[in-house]
Amino acid sequence: MNVDVRLSDLLTLVGRDLSEEELVESLFLLKCEIDSISNGIVTIEVNPDRVDLLSVEGIARALRGFLEIETGAPNYSIRKSDWQAIVDPSVKEVRPFLACGIVKGLQLDDDLIAEFMQLQERLTGTFGRNRKRTSIGLYVLDLITPPVHYRTESPDDIKFVPLEYYTPLTARQILSQHPKGQEFGKIIKDFPKYPILVDAENKVLSLPPVINSNDLGRLVEDTKDVFVEVTGTHKLTTLQTLNIMITALAERGGIIEDVEVVYTKGSERLPDLTFQQRDVSLNYINKIVGYDFDDSAVMKALGRMRMDSSVRGDTVQVKIPAYRMDILHDVDIVEDVAIGYGYDRFESTTPQLMTLGRELPLTTLLRTIRDLMVGLAYQEIHNYVLTNTRVLFEKMNRPMKEVVEIANPKSMEYHLARNALLPGLLAFLGDNTAQELPHNIFEVGDVVTLDANAETCTRSTPHLAAASVNSRVDITVLKAKLMTLLGNLGLSATVRKTSNVSFIKGRVANLFIEGTHVGIMGEIHPAVLKNYGIEAPCVAFELEILADWIIQ
Amino acid sequence: MKYRLSEKARQILNHLSTMKRPLSASSIAKSLGLKDETVRSLLRSLRQRKLIEDKETTRIEFYQLTPEGQHFATKGLPEIRLVKLLAKQGDEGSVESIAKEKVLKPSEQTLALGWARQNKWISVSERDGHTWMKLMSNATEAIKQHPLQLALESAEESGLLQLDDVKFEKKDLRRIQNTLRKRKLAELVSRQTITVSITSKGHQALKAALTDEELIRDLSPDLLKSESWKDQDFMPYNLRAPTSPLYPGKKHPFVEFIDRLKRVLIGLGFQEAKGPLVEIEFWNNDALFMPQDHVAREVHDAYQIKTPKGPGRIIDESALKRVAKTHENGWTTGSTGWRYPYSFDIARRLVMRSQTTSVSMRFLSKHKKPPITMFSIDRNFRPEKFDATHSAEFIQIEGIIGSKDLTLRDLMGYIKAIAKGVGVEKLKFKPGFFPFTEPSVESFIFIPELGWREFGGSGIFRPEVTLPFGIDFPVLAWGLGADRLAMAALGIGDIRELATRNLGQLRKASMRF
């Protein structure tokens, strides 16, 4: 995901002047990447695991560590407040979790307000799974009378002025009329009652996860104190989202105050910025990286990644800041040690491992077939597996058959998986009437057919198909080539007359090898030629390459 | 004295002798039905042998087509093509609709519009923010037998236009001459022509010459048997004459490129594997520790399947249960897991394979004894519209190596070796992110003509990925894009050309890469 930051702002937050080159290189080694720098705006690509880097404040915080301007885990102090947010049990079905916090003493300007809005969007877009899992609201603290209540109400009883509007709307109207309602309304639409946040005087803060109130939720330049709330369906994500938002605000010089979130059973004071602790074996780190870090090297590397650590014997005790969501396992600490040390500083090693390389016997067989086809003067072509009804059935004049069909195609040109190669070959020939004759083409490739008994309900099988177009064609020449091919594979085939709508009657036969029906050969029907736009006669064959032909 | 004359040289001498007057090369060519160049080159050699001599020189004027003139001679004047296009579109069309047809190059569109307008073949109007062109009633008639086009076509083959050769009315002739100059379609050039006549030595030669019939053209079994070739001369061939193209049976360059990649990986000790194109989400995602609500699994990032409905079957039920627990709470892998309720229904859903990493997971579920190596180069699918840089089908080069004591630095060593295998010496590493590897490495290679380019992703499989399949040693994994590598190697700028629909292009494509 791309994050746009103002270069001057970023450098102020980092606290040191950096050349463009230094900035590019440091971010590169920090798992980010600079997409572009223009007009003082730096576009930085952030990986989805590091949601704490979705803000300029978070990026600066990481850079300060990496550049050793300020290392170790940042310490955010939290002042106690007497604010409360009370969660009503009625929200349990629709959106059960709430996390709140306060940041005071901010100096906002329009750029900064816009940036916080963007951070909110990015966080709820990725980590919040498009607001389904979490959504965020920021409010002018002075306009709210505590305690805040989180409960549900029926859609017609909720009425307030949503952001970007001047007149009050009911929740039902918001879902049908407001752009955000149309976009995110589907998350709550099917519930009889919608979640809502109100203050002690029943003023609406927001209709989560859809829209905030224009009266309370519009930050302006002279706003100093901000109330932050996160609602969600996943407890951990809700708490973590609050941590990221609150610490980003605190990086701007704000002072954090807590809010007591009260559930029916028990309460918690949020934000909870307690360090996550993890004990990792030094030997484990060294074994995975393939390096010999000593105590101080590990501590230094982790310090650059904004973690505190101490080493006792083989145990590295790591304190992980509460905004890091990506530490699930010891191995995640190992990667931070490696990044903190610097990927550019590792010499690569080559293990002396004795392994036998070999291709699949199928690959050998397919190559042999391709070599023989080239020897028979055919030009190989390469088509996509994805195709459409017209090419696969209609132009062949063959009846529709069940094939793999994609539920969410991007284009109706590509919505089926091919169950045969020949239609693609004929379409290719139809595109090349301007090329000098004769045309002799073939393709070897996988086709997909349905098979209820298979693990994936389908089967991918290699096929061979070939087609020749010339001012005069001869089915007996085609048969001779086909028999030569099979003869050179040590196979002998028999043909049996058949009828097939895509071929001329009396000039089409099924192909059998050791009694198994493997394919078809014949002269293409003039009506089919016309469908594909082929202007001269055409003979063709297609066969399945059977697994029994493979010599193991 | 013995003279050897080729059949054509003999014809020329004979002609000069019968006509009894000096003739120009082109007049000889015309009379004998030979090509101008052929006659000229024969005359040169006859002159050298003093069998003919130069008589008088005169200058003649003619037009020589410019490259643009030549192009229009073959393709037709752009304004004529425009009229035809409009006629096809129902006599009216917008500039965009014409551009879409790709019949006219962008540079030709302006020309076509200008000339068609000047010729009063079209009227132009602005409507709904588009520029519309409408055919005038005379246009389709006017482009039939169009004098300028006819003149150009008469010169298509030789590039030389002698206006007297083509029958034109006088006023047309003037206009053609003016237009050719003004539009820079042809340049007026003059050439010296020389007339030649036969010398007395030429007459002698003609009499004494052996004709081709007396020379050996084809060496035959009979000639070999009778050994009569000893008494005869062989007719010489002109080996400098151009030949016509042949179209051999040929492999497809991209398929061949993939075949060569396979050889590189086999050389590095990897063993090939293959998996199904339609996959179960379990193998495509879940086994790779990608949470079931992961963004990469949503509609816009994976092809879901309407037919067959599924669900697919996961044969190893106990592996499924271990993976489920790992997602929910980390199972015994030492991980916290993703902490959400795992759905077995989602696990059994069918998708078009979106990454060949699924092949690696299927392989790992069956090969648990170290050391293991595997590679797969095969198709994957993602909901993309096809354009110059995007493709809904792409080919991934996938590989894993598992053994006790393998490390992150070993992984870097392997990536270097693979890059070397495809001919790249210079590369750099940065940390990366993939849901199924930790630590992860992204590599960049330096291609002299292109600069630094992304090479591929890699990493060590997370314990949450390997432990549920009973693998307790490090497995290094990497994936590279075959399409981009092939584009660099084959000198292709548009990803769609890897599956080109143009037979001419395949016939011309170089196989030396």
PDB file of N, CA and C in Angstrom, chain A residues 308-369:
ATOM      1  N   ASP A 308      13.337  -2.905  22.871  1.00  0.00           N
ATOM      2  CA  ASP A 308      14.312  -3.023  23.958  1.00  0.00           C
ATOM      3  C   ASP A 308      14.606  -4.495  24.163  1.00  0.00           C
ATOM      4  N   SER A 309      15.855  -4.802  24.528  1.00  0.00           N
ATOM      5  CA  SER A 309      16.139  -6.207  24.798  1.00  0.00           C
ATOM      6  C   SER A 309      17.257  -6.338  25.802  1.00  0.00           C
ATOM      7  N   SER A 310      17.291  -7.495  26.434  1.00  0.00           N
ATOM      8  CA  SER A 310      18.421  -7.827  27.306  1.00  0.00           C
ATOM      9  C   SER A 310      18.701  -9.304  27.098  1.00  0.00           C
ATOM     10  N   VAL A 311      19.929  -9.706  27.321  1.00  0.00           N
ATOM     11  CA  VAL A 311      20.284 -11.100  27.062  1.00  0.00           C
ATOM     12  C   VAL A 311      20.732 -11.745  28.361  1.00  0.00           C
ATOM     13  N   ARG A 312      20.155 -12.913  28.653  1.00  0.00           N
ATOM     14  CA  ARG A 312      20.599 -13.684  29.809  1.00  0.00           C
ATOM     15  C   ARG A 312      20.841 -15.112  29.328  1.00  0.00           C
ATOM     16  N   GLY A 313      22.127 -15.495  29.316  1.00  0.00           N
ATOM     17  CA  GLY A 313      22.474 -16.814  28.776  1.00  0.00           C
ATOM     18  C   GLY A 313      22.107 -16.855  27.314  1.00  0.00           C
ATOM     19  N   ASP A 314      21.290 -17.868  26.970  1.00  0.00           N
ATOM     20  CA  ASP A 314      20.877 -17.994  25.570  1.00  0.00           C
ATOM     21  C   ASP A 314      19.577 -17.227  25.305  1.00  0.00           C
ATOM     22  N   THR A 315      19.000 -16.620  26.342  1.00  0.00           N
ATOM     23  CA  THR A 315      17.673 -16.021  26.173  1.00  0.00           C
ATOM     24  C   THR A 315      17.755 -14.522  25.918  1.00  0.00           C
ATOM     25  N   VAL A 316      17.159 -14.123  24.803  1.00  0.00           N
ATOM     26  CA  VAL A 316      17.028 -12.701  24.527  1.00  0.00           C
ATOM     27  C   VAL A 316      15.620 -12.295  24.956  1.00  0.00           C
ATOM     28  N   GLN A 317      15.540 -11.406  25.954  1.00  0.00           N
ATOM     29  CA  GLN A 317      14.218 -10.947  26.385  1.00  0.00           C
ATOM     30  C   GLN A 317      13.907  -9.673  25.612  1.00  0.00           C
ATOM     31  N   VAL A 318      12.832  -9.743  24.835  1.00  0.00           N
ATOM     32  CA  VAL A 318      12.527  -8.634  23.939  1.00  0.00           C
ATOM     33  C   VAL A 318      11.265  -7.925  24.399  1.00  0.00           C
ATOM     34  N   LYS A 319      11.337  -6.581  24.434  1.00  0.00           N
ATOM     35  CA  LYS A 319      10.137  -5.784  24.724  1.00  0.00           C
ATOM     36  C   LYS A 319       9.678  -5.174  23.406  1.00  0.00           C
ATOM     37  N   ILE A 320       8.455  -5.517  23.015  1.00  0.00           N
ATOM     38  CA  ILE A 320       7.954  -5.115  21.696  1.00  0.00           C
ATOM     39  C   ILE A 320       6.923  -4.011  21.887  1.00  0.00           C
ATOM     40  N   PRO A 321       7.080  -2.882  21.190  1.00  0.00           N
ATOM     41  CA  PRO A 321       6.107  -1.793  21.348  1.00  0.00           C
ATOM     42  C   PRO A 321       4.696  -2.240  20.988  1.00  0.00           C
ATOM     43  N   ALA A 322       3.717  -1.622  21.626  1.00  0.00           N
ATOM     44  CA  ALA A 322       2.322  -2.064  21.469  1.00  0.00           C
ATOM     45  C   ALA A 322       1.759  -1.761  20.085  1.00  0.00           C
ATOM     46  N   TYR A 323       2.462  -0.965  19.280  1.00  0.00           N
ATOM     47  CA  TYR A 323       1.951  -0.688  17.936  1.00  0.00           C
ATOM     48  C   TYR A 323       2.405  -1.725  16.913  1.00  0.00           C
ATOM     49  N   ARG A 324       3.266  -2.676  17.302  1.00  0.00           N
ATOM     50  CA  ARG A 324       3.718  -3.697  16.351  1.00  0.00           C
ATOM     51  C   ARG A 324       2.734  -4.860  16.336  1.00  0.00           C
ATOM     52  N   MET A 325       2.054  -5.058  15.199  1.00  0.00           N
ATOM     53  CA  MET A 325       1.031  -6.117  15.125  1.00  0.00           C
ATOM     54  C   MET A 325       1.545  -7.374  14.466  1.00  0.00           C
ATOM     55  N   ASP A 326       2.775  -7.330  14.002  1.00  0.00           N
ATOM     56  CA  ASP A 326       3.237  -8.395  13.116  1.00  0.00           C
ATOM     57  C   ASP A 326       4.105  -9.424  13.820  1.00  0.00           C
ATOM     58  N   ILE A 327       4.168  -9.349  15.155  1.00  0.00           N
ATOM     59  CA  ILE A 327       5.013 -10.312  15.858  1.00  0.00           C
ATOM     60  C   ILE A 327       4.138 -11.446  16.388  1.00  0.00           C
ATOM     61  N   LEU A 328       4.083 -12.548  15.643  1.00  0.00           N
ATOM     62  CA  LEU A 328       3.249 -13.682  16.032  1.00  0.00           C
ATOM     63  C   LEU A 328       4.091 -14.805  16.618  1.00  0.00           C
ATOM     64  N   HIS A 329       5.362 -14.818  16.251  1.00  0.00           N
ATOM     65  CA  HIS A 329       6.198 -15.984  16.531  1.00  0.00           C
ATOM     66  C   HIS A 329       7.625 -15.494  16.731  1.00  0.00           C
ATOM     67  N   ASP A 330       8.453 -16.298  17.392  1.00  0.00           N
ATOM     68  CA  ASP A 330       9.864 -15.927  17.591  1.00  0.00           C
ATOM     69  C   ASP A 330      10.550 -15.588  16.270  1.00  0.00           C
ATOM     70  N   VAL A 331      10.111 -16.273  15.220  1.00  0.00           N
ATOM     71  CA  VAL A 331      10.751 -16.094  13.929  1.00  0.00           C
ATOM     72  C   VAL A 331      10.590 -14.640  13.429  1.00  0.00           C
ATOM     73  N   ASP A 332       9.523 -13.972  13.897  1.00  0.00           N
ATOM     74  CA  ASP A 332       9.328 -12.571  13.500  1.00  0.00           C
ATOM     75  C   ASP A 332      10.387 -11.673  14.142  1.00  0.00           C
ATOM     76  N   ILE A 333      10.841 -12.049  15.345  1.00  0.00           N
ATOM     77  CA  ILE A 333      11.933 -11.316  15.995  1.00  0.00           C
ATOM     78  C   ILE A 333      13.232 -11.558  15.222  1.00  0.00           C
ATOM     79  N   VAL A 334      13.395 -12.809  14.746  1.00  0.00           N
ATOM     80  CA  VAL A 334      14.604 -13.138  13.983  1.00  0.00           C
ATOM     81  C   VAL A 334      14.718 -12.201  12.782  1.00  0.00           C
ATOM     82  N   GLU A 335      13.585 -12.006  12.084  1.00  0.00           N
ATOM     83  CA  GLU A 335      13.655 -11.138  10.912  1.00  0.00           C
ATOM     84  C   GLU A 335      14.015  -9.710  11.319  1.00  0.00           C
ATOM     85  N   ASP A 336      13.473  -9.236  12.454  1.00  0.00           N
ATOM     86  CA  ASP A 336      13.800  -7.877  12.870  1.00  0.00           C
ATOM     87  C   ASP A 336      15.283  -7.749  13.213  1.00  0.00           C
ATOM     88  N   VAL A 337      15.855  -8.783  13.795  1.00  0.00           N
ATOM     89  CA  VAL A 337      17.297  -8.756  14.074  1.00  0.00           C
ATOM     90  C   VAL A 337      18.057  -8.617  12.750  1.00  0.00           C
ATOM     91  N   ALA A 338      17.634  -9.425  11.754  1.00  0.00           N
ATOM     92  CA  ALA A 338      18.323  -9.391  10.459  1.00  0.00           C
ATOM     93  C   ALA A 338      18.168  -8.029   9.786  1.00  0.00           C
ATOM     94  N   ILE A 339      16.950  -7.457   9.859  1.00  0.00           N
ATOM     95  CA  ILE A 339      16.743  -6.146   9.235  1.00  0.00           C
ATOM     96  C   ILE A 339      17.542  -5.085  10.002  1.00  0.00           C
ATOM     97  N   GLY A 340      17.487  -5.177  11.344  1.00  0.00           N
ATOM     98  CA  GLY A 340      18.195  -4.208  12.182  1.00  0.00           C
ATOM     99  C   GLY A 340      19.697  -4.255  11.939  1.00  0.00           C
ATOM    100  N   TYR A 341      20.201  -5.448  11.677  1.00  0.00           N
ATOM    101  CA  TYR A 341      21.630  -5.563  11.370  1.00  0.00           C
ATOM    102  C   TYR A 341      21.902  -5.006   9.968  1.00  0.00           C
ATOM    103  N   GLY A 342      21.006  -5.249   9.040  1.00  0.00           N
ATOM    104  CA  GLY A 342      21.153  -4.721   7.665  1.00  0.00           C
ATOM    105  C   GLY A 342      21.336  -5.854   6.670  1.00  0.00           C
ATOM    106  N   TYR A 343      20.320  -6.049   5.816  1.00  0.00           N
ATOM    107  CA  TYR A 343      20.386  -7.103   4.801  1.00  0.00           C
ATOM    108  C   TYR A 343      21.589  -6.907   3.888  1.00  0.00           C
ATOM    109  N   ASP A 344      21.970  -5.616   3.681  1.00  0.00           N
ATOM    110  CA  ASP A 344      23.078  -5.346   2.767  1.00  0.00           C
ATOM    111  C   ASP A 344      24.422  -5.770   3.345  1.00  0.00           C
ATOM    112  N   ARG A 345      24.455  -6.052   4.665  1.00  0.00           N
ATOM    113  CA  ARG A 345      25.741  -6.376   5.277  1.00  0.00           C
ATOM    114  C   ARG A 345      26.017  -7.878   5.299  1.00  0.00           C
ATOM    115  N   PHE A 346      25.023  -8.693   4.943  1.00  0.00           N
ATOM    116  CA  PHE A 346      25.248 -10.145   4.976  1.00  0.00           C
ATOM    117  C   PHE A 346      25.980 -10.622   3.732  1.00  0.00           C
ATOM    118  N   GLU A 347      26.988 -11.442   3.950  1.00  0.00           N
ATOM    119  CA  GLU A 347      27.615 -12.154   2.829  1.00  0.00           C
ATOM    120  C   GLU A 347      26.771 -13.397   2.599  1.00  0.00           C
ATOM    121  N   SER A 348      26.420 -13.692   1.346  1.00  0.00           N
ATOM    122  CA  SER A 348      25.639 -14.901   1.125  1.00  0.00           C
ATOM    123  C   SER A 348      26.546 -16.128   1.244  1.00  0.00           C
ATOM    124  N   THR A 349      25.942 -17.262   1.568  1.00  0.00           N
ATOM    125  CA  THR A 349      26.711 -18.509   1.690  1.00  0.00           C
ATOM    126  C   THR A 349      26.126 -19.551   0.749  1.00  0.00           C
ATOM    127  N   THR A 350      26.935 -20.482   0.326  1.00  0.00           N
ATOM    128  CA  THR A 350      26.448 -21.549  -0.544  1.00  0.00           C
ATOM    129  C   THR A 350      26.593 -22.892   0.165  1.00  0.00           C
ATOM    130  N   PRO A 351      25.466 -23.478   0.528  1.00  0.00           N
ATOM    131  CA  PRO A 351      25.551 -24.761   1.227  1.00  0.00           C
ATOM    132  C   PRO A 351      26.052 -25.864   0.294  1.00  0.00           C
ATOM    133  N   GLN A 352      26.831 -26.767   0.810  1.00  0.00           N
ATOM    134  CA  GLN A 352      27.306 -27.892   0.006  1.00  0.00           C
ATOM    135  C   GLN A 352      26.306 -29.027   0.179  1.00  0.00           C
ATOM    136  N   LEU A 353      25.180 -28.880  -0.495  1.00  0.00           N
ATOM    137  CA  LEU A 353      24.112 -29.863  -0.331  1.00  0.00           C
ATOM    138  C   LEU A 353      24.076 -30.720  -1.581  1.00  0.00           C
ATOM    139  N   MET A 354      24.081 -32.026  -1.382  1.00  0.00           N
ATOM    140  CA  MET A 354      24.059 -32.904  -2.553  1.00  0.00           C
ATOM    141  C   MET A 354      22.600 -33.248  -2.857  1.00  0.00           C
ATOM    142  N   THR A 355      22.057 -32.710  -3.911  1.00  0.00           N
ATOM    143  CA  THR A 355      20.693 -33.082  -4.299  1.00  0.00           C
ATOM    144  C   THR A 355      20.670 -33.396  -5.784  1.00  0.00           C
ATOM    145  N   LEU A 356      19.756 -34.273  -6.132  1.00  0.00           N
ATOM    146  CA  LEU A 356      19.668 -34.718  -7.517  1.00  0.00           C
ATOM    147  C   LEU A 356      18.605 -33.884  -8.233  1.00  0.00           C
ATOM    148  N   GLY A 357      19.028 -33.189  -9.277  1.00  0.00           N
ATOM    149  CA  GLY A 357      18.058 -32.429 -10.045  1.00  0.00           C
ATOM    150  C   GLY A 357      17.487 -33.300 -11.136  1.00  0.00           C
ATOM    151  N   ARG A 358      16.163 -33.201 -11.328  1.00  0.00           N
ATOM    152  CA  ARG A 358      15.615 -33.922 -12.489  1.00  0.00           C
ATOM    153  C   ARG A 358      14.247 -33.387 -12.852  1.00  0.00           C
ATOM    154  N   GLU A 359      13.944 -33.511 -14.136  1.00  0.00           N
ATOM    155  CA  GLU A 359      12.640 -33.030 -14.576  1.00  0.00           C
ATOM    156  C   GLU A 359      11.627 -34.148 -14.468  1.00  0.00           C
ATOM    157  N   LEU A 360      10.357 -33.779 -14.526  1.00  0.00           N
ATOM    158  CA  LEU A 360       9.298 -34.781 -14.498  1.00  0.00           C
ATOM    159  C   LEU A 360       9.391 -35.614 -15.770  1.00  0.00           C
ATOM    160  N   PRO A 361       9.169 -36.916 -15.676  1.00  0.00           N
ATOM    161  CA  PRO A 361       9.147 -37.720 -16.900  1.00  0.00           C
ATOM    162  C   PRO A 361       8.145 -37.163 -17.913  1.00  0.00           C
ATOM    163  N   LEU A 362       7.083 -36.542 -17.428  1.00  0.00           N
ATOM    164  CA  LEU A 362       6.110 -35.938 -18.338  1.00  0.00           C
ATOM    165  C   LEU A 362       6.762 -34.833 -19.179  1.00  0.00           C
ATOM    166  N   THR A 363       7.610 -34.015 -18.526  1.00  0.00           N
ATOM    167  CA  THR A 363       8.286 -32.948 -19.260  1.00  0.00           C
ATOM    168  C   THR A 363       9.145 -33.533 -20.376  1.00  0.00           C
ATOM    169  N   THR A 364       9.829 -34.636 -20.078  1.00  0.00           N
ATOM    170  CA  THR A 364      10.657 -35.292 -21.101  1.00  0.00           C
ATOM    171  C   THR A 364       9.793 -35.729 -22.274  1.00  0.00           C
ATOM    172  N   LEU A 365       8.656 -36.355 -21.937  1.00  0.00           N
ATOM    173  CA  LEU A 365       7.759 -36.838 -22.992  1.00  0.00           C
ATOM    174  C   LEU A 365       7.238 -35.671 -23.840  1.00  0.00           C
ATOM    175  N   LEU A 366       6.812 -34.600 -23.170  1.00  0.00           N
ATOM    176  CA  LEU A 366       6.263 -33.469 -23.918  1.00  0.00           C
ATOM    177  C   LEU A 366       7.326 -32.853 -24.819  1.00  0.00           C
ATOM    178  N   ARG A 367       8.578 -32.830 -24.332  1.00  0.00           N
ATOM    179  CA  ARG A 367       9.639 -32.262 -25.164  1.00  0.00           C
ATOM    180  C   ARG A 367       9.856 -33.140 -26.404  1.00  0.00           C
ATOM    181  N   THR A 368       9.845 -34.462 -26.204  1.00  0.00           N
ATOM    182  CA  THR A 368       9.995 -35.378 -27.334  1.00  0.00           C
ATOM    183  C   THR A 368       8.899 -35.134 -28.369  1.00  0.00           C
ATOM    184  N   ILE A 369       7.674 -35.001 -27.870  1.00  0.00           N
ATOM    185  CA  ILE A 369       6.549 -34.771 -28.786  1.00  0.00           C
ATOM    186  C   ILE A 369       6.753 -33.464 -29.542  1.00  0.00           C
TER     187      ILE A 369
END
